[in-house]
PDB file of C-alpha atoms in Angstrom:
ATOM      1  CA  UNK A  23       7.843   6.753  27.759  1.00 68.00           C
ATOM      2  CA  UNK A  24       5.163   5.623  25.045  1.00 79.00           C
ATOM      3  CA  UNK A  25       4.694   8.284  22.877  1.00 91.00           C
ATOM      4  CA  UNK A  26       2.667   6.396  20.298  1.00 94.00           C
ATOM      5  CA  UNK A  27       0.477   4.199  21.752  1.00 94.00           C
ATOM      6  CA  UNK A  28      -2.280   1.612  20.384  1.00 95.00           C
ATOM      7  CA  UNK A  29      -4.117   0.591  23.680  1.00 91.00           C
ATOM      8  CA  UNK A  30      -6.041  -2.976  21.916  1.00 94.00           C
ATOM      9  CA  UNK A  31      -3.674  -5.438  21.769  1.00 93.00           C
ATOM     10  CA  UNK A  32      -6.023  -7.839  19.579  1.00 96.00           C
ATOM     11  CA  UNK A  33      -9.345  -6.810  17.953  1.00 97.00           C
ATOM     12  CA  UNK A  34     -11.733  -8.843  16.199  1.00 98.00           C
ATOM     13  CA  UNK A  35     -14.200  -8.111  13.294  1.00 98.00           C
ATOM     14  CA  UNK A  36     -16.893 -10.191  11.288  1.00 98.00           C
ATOM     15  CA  UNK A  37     -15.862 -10.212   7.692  1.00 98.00           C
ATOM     16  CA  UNK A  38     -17.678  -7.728   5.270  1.00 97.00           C
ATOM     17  CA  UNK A  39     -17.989  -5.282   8.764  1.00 98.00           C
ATOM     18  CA  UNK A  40     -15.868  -2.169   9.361  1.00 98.00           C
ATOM     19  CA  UNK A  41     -12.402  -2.679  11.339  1.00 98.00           C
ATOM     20  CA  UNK A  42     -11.785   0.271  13.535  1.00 98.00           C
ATOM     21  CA  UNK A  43      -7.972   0.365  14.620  1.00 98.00           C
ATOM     22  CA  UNK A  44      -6.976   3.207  16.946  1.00 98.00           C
ATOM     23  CA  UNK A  45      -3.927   4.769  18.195  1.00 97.00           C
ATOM     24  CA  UNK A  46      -2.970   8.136  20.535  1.00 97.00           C
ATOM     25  CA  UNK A  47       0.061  10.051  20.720  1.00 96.00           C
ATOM     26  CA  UNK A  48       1.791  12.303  23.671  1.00 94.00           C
ATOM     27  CA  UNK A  49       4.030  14.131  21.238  1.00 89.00           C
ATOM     28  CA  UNK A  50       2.614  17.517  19.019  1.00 89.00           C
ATOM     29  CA  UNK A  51       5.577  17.692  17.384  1.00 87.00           C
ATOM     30  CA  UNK A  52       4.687  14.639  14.698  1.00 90.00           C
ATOM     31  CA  UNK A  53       3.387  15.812  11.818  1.00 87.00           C
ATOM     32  CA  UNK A  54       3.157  13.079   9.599  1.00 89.00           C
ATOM     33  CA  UNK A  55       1.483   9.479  11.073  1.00 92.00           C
ATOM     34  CA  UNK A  56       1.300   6.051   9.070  1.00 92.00           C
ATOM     35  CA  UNK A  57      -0.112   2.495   9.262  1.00 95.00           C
ATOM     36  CA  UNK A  58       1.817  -0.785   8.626  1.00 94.00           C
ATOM     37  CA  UNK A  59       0.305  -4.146   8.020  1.00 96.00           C
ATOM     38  CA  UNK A  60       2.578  -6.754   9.313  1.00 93.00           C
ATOM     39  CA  UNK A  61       2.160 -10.658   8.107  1.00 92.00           C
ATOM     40  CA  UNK A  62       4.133 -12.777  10.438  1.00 86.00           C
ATOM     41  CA  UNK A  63       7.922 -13.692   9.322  1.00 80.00           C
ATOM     42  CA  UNK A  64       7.210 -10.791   6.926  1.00 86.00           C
ATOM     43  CA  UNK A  65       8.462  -7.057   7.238  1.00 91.00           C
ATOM     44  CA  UNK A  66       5.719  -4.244   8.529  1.00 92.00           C
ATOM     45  CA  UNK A  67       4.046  -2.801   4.798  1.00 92.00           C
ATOM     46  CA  UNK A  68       3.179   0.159   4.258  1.00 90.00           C
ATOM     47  CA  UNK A  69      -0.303   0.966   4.198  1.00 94.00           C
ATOM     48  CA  UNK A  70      -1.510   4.519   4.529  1.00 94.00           C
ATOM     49  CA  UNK A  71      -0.623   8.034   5.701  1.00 91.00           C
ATOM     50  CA  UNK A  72      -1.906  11.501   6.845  1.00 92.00           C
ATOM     51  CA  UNK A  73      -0.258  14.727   7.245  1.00 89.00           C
ATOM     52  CA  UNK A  74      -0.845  16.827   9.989  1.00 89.00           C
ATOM     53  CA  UNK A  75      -2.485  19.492   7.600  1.00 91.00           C
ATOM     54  CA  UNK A  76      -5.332  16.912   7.050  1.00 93.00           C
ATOM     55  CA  UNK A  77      -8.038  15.542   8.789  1.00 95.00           C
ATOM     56  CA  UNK A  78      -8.913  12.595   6.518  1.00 97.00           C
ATOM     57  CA  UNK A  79      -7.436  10.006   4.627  1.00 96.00           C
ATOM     58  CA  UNK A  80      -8.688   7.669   1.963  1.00 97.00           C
ATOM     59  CA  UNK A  81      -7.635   5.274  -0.318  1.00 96.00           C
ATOM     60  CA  UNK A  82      -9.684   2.458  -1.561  1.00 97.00           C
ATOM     61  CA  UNK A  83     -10.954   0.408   1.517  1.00 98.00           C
ATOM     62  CA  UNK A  84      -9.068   1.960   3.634  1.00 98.00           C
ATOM     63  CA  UNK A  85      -9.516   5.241   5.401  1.00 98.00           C
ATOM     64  CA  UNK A  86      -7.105   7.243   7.975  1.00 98.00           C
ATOM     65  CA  UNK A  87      -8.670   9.893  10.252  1.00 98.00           C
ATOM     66  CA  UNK A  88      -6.419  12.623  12.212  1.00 97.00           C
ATOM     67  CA  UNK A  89      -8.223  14.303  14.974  1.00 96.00           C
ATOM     68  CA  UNK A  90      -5.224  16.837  16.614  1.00 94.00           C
ATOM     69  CA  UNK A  91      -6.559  18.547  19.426  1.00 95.00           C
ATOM     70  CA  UNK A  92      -7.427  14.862  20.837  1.00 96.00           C
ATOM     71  CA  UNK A  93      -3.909  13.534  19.707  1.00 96.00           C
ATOM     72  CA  UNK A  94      -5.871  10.612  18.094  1.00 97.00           C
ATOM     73  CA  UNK A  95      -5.722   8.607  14.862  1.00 96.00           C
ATOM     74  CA  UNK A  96      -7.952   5.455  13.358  1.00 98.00           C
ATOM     75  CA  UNK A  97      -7.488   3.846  10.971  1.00 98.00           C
ATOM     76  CA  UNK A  98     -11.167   2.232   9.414  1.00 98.00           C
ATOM     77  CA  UNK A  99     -10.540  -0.729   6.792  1.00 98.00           C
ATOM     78  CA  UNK A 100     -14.246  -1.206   5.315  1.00 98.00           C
ATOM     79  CA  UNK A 101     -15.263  -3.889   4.225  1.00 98.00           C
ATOM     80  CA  UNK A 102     -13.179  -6.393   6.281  1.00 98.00           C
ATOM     81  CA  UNK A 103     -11.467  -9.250   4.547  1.00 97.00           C
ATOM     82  CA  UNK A 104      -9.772 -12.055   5.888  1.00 96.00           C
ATOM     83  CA  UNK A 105      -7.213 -11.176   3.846  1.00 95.00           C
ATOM     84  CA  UNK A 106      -6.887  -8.145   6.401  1.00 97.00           C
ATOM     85  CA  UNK A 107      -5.678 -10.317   9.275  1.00 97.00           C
ATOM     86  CA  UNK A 108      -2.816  -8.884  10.264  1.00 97.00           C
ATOM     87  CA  UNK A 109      -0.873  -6.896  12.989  1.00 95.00           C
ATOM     88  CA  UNK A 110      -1.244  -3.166  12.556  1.00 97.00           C
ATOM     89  CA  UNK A 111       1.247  -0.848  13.642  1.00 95.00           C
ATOM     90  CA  UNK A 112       0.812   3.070  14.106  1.00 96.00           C
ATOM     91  CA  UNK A 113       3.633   5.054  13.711  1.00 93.00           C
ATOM     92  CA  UNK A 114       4.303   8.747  13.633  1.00 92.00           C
ATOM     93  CA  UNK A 115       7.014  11.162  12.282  1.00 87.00           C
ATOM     94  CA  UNK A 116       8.672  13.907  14.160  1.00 76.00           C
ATOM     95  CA  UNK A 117       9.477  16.825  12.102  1.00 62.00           C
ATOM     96  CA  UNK A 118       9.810  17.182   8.481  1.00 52.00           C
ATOM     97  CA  UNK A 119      12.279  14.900   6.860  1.00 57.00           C
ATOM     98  CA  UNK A 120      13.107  13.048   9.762  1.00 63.00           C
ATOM     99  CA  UNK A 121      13.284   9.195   8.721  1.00 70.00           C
ATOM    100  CA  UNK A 122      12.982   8.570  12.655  1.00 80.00           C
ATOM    101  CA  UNK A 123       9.819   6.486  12.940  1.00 86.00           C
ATOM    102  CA  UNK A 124       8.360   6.160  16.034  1.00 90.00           C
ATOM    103  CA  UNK A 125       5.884   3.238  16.406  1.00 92.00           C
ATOM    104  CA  UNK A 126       2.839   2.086  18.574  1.00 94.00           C
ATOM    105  CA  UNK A 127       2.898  -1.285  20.275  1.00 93.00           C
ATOM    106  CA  UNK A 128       0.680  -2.820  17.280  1.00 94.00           C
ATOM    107  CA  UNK A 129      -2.934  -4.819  17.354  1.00 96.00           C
ATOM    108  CA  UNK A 130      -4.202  -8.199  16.243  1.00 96.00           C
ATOM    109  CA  UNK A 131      -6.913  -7.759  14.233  1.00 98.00           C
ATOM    110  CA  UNK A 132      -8.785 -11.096  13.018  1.00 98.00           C
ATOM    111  CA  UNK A 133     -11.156 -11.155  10.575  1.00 97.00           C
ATOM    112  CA  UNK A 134     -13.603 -13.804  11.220  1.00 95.00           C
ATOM    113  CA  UNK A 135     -15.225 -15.642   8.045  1.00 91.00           C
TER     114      UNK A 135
ATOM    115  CA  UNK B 191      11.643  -2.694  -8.438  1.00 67.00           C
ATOM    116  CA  UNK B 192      13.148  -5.379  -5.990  1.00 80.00           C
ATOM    117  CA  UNK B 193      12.260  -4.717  -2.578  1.00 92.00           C
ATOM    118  CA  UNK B 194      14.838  -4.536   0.556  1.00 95.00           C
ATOM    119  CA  UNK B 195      16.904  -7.458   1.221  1.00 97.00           C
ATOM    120  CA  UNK B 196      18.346  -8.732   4.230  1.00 97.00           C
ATOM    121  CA  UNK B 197      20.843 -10.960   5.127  1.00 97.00           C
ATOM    122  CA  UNK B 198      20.894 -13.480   6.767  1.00 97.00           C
ATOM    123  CA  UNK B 199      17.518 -14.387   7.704  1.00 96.00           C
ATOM    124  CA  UNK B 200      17.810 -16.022  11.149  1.00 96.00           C
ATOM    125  CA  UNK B 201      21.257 -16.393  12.952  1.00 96.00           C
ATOM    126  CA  UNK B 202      22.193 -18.327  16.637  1.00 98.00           C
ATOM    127  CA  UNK B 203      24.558 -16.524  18.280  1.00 98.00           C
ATOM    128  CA  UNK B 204      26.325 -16.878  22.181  1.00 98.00           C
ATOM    129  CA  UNK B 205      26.770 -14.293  24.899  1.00 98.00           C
ATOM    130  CA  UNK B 206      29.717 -12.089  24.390  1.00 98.00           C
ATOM    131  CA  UNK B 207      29.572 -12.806  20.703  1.00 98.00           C
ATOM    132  CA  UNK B 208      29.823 -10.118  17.927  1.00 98.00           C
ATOM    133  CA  UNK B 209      27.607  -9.963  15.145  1.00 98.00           C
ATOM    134  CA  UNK B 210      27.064  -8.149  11.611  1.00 98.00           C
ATOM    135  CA  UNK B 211      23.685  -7.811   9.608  1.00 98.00           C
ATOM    136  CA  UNK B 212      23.226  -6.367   6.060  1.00 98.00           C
ATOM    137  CA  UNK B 213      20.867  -4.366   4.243  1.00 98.00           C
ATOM    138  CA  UNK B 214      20.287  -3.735   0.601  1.00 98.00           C
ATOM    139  CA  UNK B 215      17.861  -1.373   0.638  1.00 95.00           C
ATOM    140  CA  UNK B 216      15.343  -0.379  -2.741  1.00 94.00           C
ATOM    141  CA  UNK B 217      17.104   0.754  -5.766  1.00 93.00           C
ATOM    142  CA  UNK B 218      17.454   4.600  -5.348  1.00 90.00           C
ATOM    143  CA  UNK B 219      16.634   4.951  -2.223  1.00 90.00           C
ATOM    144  CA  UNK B 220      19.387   6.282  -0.078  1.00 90.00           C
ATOM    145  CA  UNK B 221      18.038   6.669   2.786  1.00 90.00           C
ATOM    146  CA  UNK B 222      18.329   3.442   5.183  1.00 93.00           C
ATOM    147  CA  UNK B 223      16.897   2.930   9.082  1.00 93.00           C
ATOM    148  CA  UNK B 224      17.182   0.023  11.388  1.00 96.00           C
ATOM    149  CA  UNK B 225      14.659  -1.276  14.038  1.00 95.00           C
ATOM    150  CA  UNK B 226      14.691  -3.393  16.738  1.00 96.00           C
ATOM    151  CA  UNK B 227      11.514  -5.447  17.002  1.00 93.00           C
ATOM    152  CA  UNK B 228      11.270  -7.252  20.538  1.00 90.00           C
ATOM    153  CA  UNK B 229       7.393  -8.737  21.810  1.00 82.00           C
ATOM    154  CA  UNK B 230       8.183  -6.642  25.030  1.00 77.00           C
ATOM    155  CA  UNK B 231       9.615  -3.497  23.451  1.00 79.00           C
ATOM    156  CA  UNK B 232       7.699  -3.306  20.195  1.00 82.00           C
ATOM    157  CA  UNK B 233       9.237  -1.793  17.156  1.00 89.00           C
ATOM    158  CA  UNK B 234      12.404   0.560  18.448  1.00 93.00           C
ATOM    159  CA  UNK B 235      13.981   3.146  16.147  1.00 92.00           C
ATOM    160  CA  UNK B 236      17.798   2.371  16.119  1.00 95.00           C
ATOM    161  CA  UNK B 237      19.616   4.598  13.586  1.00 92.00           C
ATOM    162  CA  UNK B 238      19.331   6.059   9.911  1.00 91.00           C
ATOM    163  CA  UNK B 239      21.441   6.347   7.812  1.00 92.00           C
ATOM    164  CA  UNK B 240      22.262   8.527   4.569  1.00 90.00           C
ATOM    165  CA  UNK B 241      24.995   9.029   2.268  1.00 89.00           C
ATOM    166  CA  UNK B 242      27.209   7.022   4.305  1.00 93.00           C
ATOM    167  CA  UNK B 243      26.425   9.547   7.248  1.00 92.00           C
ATOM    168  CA  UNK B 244      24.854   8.285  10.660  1.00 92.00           C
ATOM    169  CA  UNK B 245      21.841  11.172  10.592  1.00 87.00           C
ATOM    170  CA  UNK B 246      19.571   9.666  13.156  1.00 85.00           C
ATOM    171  CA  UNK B 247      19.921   7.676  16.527  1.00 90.00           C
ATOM    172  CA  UNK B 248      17.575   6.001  19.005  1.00 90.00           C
ATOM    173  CA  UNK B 249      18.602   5.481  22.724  1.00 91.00           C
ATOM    174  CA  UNK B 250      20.568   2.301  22.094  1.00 95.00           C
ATOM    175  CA  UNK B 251      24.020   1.378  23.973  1.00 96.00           C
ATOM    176  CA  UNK B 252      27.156   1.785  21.895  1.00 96.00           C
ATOM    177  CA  UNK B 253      27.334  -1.843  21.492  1.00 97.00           C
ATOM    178  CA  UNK B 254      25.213  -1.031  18.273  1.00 98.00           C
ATOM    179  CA  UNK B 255      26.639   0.321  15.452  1.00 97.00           C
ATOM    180  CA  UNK B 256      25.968   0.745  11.889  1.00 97.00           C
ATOM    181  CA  UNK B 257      27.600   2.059   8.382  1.00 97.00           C
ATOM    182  CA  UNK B 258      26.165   2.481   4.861  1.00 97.00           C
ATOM    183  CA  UNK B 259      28.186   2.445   1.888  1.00 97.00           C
ATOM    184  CA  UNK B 260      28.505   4.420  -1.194  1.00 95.00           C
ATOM    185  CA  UNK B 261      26.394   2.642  -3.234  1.00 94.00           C
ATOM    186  CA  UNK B 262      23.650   2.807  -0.010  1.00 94.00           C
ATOM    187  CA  UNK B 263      23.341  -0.669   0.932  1.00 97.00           C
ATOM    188  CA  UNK B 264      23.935  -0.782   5.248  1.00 97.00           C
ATOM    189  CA  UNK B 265      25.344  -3.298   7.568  1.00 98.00           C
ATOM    190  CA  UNK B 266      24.454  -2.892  11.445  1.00 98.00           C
ATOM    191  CA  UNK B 267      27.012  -4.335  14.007  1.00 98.00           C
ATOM    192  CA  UNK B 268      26.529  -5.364  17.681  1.00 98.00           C
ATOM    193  CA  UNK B 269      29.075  -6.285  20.048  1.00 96.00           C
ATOM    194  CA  UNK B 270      29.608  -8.288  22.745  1.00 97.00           C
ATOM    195  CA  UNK B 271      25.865  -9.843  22.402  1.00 98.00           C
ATOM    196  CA  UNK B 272      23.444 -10.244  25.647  1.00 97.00           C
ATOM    197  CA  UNK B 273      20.656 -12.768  25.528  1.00 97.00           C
ATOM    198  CA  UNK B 274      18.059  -9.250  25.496  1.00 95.00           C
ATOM    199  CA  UNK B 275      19.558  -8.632  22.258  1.00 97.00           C
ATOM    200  CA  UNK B 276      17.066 -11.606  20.806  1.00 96.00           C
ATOM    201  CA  UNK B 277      15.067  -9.927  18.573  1.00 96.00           C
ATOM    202  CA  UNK B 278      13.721  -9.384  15.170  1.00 95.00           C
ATOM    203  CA  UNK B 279      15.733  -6.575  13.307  1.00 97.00           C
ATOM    204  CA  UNK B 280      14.372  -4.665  10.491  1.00 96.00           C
ATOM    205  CA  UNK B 281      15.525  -2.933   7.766  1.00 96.00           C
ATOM    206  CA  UNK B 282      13.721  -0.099   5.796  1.00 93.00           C
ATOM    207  CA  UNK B 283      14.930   2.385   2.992  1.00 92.00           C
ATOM    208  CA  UNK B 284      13.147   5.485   1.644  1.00 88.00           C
ATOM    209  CA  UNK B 285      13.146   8.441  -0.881  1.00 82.00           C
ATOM    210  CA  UNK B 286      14.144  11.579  -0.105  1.00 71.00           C
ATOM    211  CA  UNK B 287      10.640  12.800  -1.356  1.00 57.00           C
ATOM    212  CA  UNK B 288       8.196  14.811   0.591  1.00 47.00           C
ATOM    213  CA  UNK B 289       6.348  11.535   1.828  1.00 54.00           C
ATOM    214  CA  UNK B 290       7.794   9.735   4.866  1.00 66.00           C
ATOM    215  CA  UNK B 291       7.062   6.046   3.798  1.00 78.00           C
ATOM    216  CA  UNK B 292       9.540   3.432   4.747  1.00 85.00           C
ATOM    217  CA  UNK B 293       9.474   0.618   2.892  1.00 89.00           C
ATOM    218  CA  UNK B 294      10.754  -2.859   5.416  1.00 93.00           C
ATOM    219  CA  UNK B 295      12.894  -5.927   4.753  1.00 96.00           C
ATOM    220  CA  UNK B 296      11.720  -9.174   6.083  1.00 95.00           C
ATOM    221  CA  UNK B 297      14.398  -8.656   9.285  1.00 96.00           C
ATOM    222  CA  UNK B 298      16.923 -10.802  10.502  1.00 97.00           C
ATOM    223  CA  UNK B 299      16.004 -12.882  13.085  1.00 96.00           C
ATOM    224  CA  UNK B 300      18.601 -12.916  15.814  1.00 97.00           C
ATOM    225  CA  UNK B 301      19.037 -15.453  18.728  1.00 97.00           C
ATOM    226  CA  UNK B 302      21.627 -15.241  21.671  1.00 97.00           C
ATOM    227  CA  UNK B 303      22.001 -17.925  23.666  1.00 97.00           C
TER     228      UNK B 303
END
């Protein structure tokens, strides 16, 4: 049973454009959700985060949105880089201070030059 | 800060084989999880560890095991190998703060043949 799930395998995005990386959830018991950015033969980083409590996430060019009721988070990376090439993986918390991750299936994205 | 090691890197092992991985994770972190990182399965919670105390577990056979040690650094053990245990497997430590970031090793790349 998925409960994270990021249904676009690959996505691709004209540089200087907004990305738009999305990702659903069965479970209402996370409350805390994250992105990774994962370079290949690298380990997933650590990009951003959103508590439950919140709607909206920003930092820098990247921005994290939380809708609940829809069980849906995006992640928007504006403007797009080719540096940002990259798999992205969602991944959500269940419970407070669990250290249980539990993460989405991931998507390409490609920024094109 | 150095950032999580992992050792070894890649590793060739046969069916029916044992075989041990270690983790060093961030300096004062003493939390430590492990992942399982498969193109089929995606990134799969295995177990968490802290203050030498098994505190989380994913729905992995017993043939996986784990430890951590005083001074937090983890090893992760699997017996009697199958050729699905190919796989990429991660490492990642974290605070005991109120954020739920894990911060990833570069994995251990693990062949069974």
């Amino acid at each position: 049973d998925q409960q994270v799930k990021q249904n676009s395998p690959s996505l691709s995005v004209q540089e200087g454009r907004i990305s738009i990386l999305n990702c659903d959830y069965t479970n209402s018991m996370f409350d805390y959700f994250l992105w990774y950015k994962k370079y290949p033969a690298e380990g997933p980083t650590f990009l951003i985060s959103i508590s439950s409590i919140k709607d909206k996430n920003e930092d820098g060019r990247f921005t994290v949105f939380l809708n609940k009721s829809a069980k849906h988070l995006s992640l928007h990376i504006v403007p797009s880089q080719p540096g940002d090439s990259a798999v992205y993986f969602c991944a959500a918390s269940p419970s407070a201070g669990a250290q249980k991750l539990v993460f989405g299936q991931g998507t390409r994205l490609t920024i094109n030059p | 800060k150095a950032g999580v090691t992992q050792t070894p890197r890649y590793l060739i092992k046969t069916r029916g084989q044992q075989v041990t991985l270690s983790c060093s994770p961030i300096s004062g972190h003493r939390s430590v999880s492990w992942y399982q990182q498969t193109p089929g399965q995606g990134l799969q919670f295995l177990f968490e560890y802290f203050s030498e105390t098994q505190r989380n577990k994913g729905n992995f056979p017993g043939r996986f095991s784990g430890r951590q040690f005083s001074n937090s650094r983890s090893e992760m053990n699997v017996s009697t190998l199958e050729l699905g245990d190919s796989a990429l497997y991660l490492c990642a430590s974290s605070t005991e703060g109120h954020t739920y970031e894990q911060y990833f090793g570069p994995g251990t790349r693990l062949t069974v043949t």
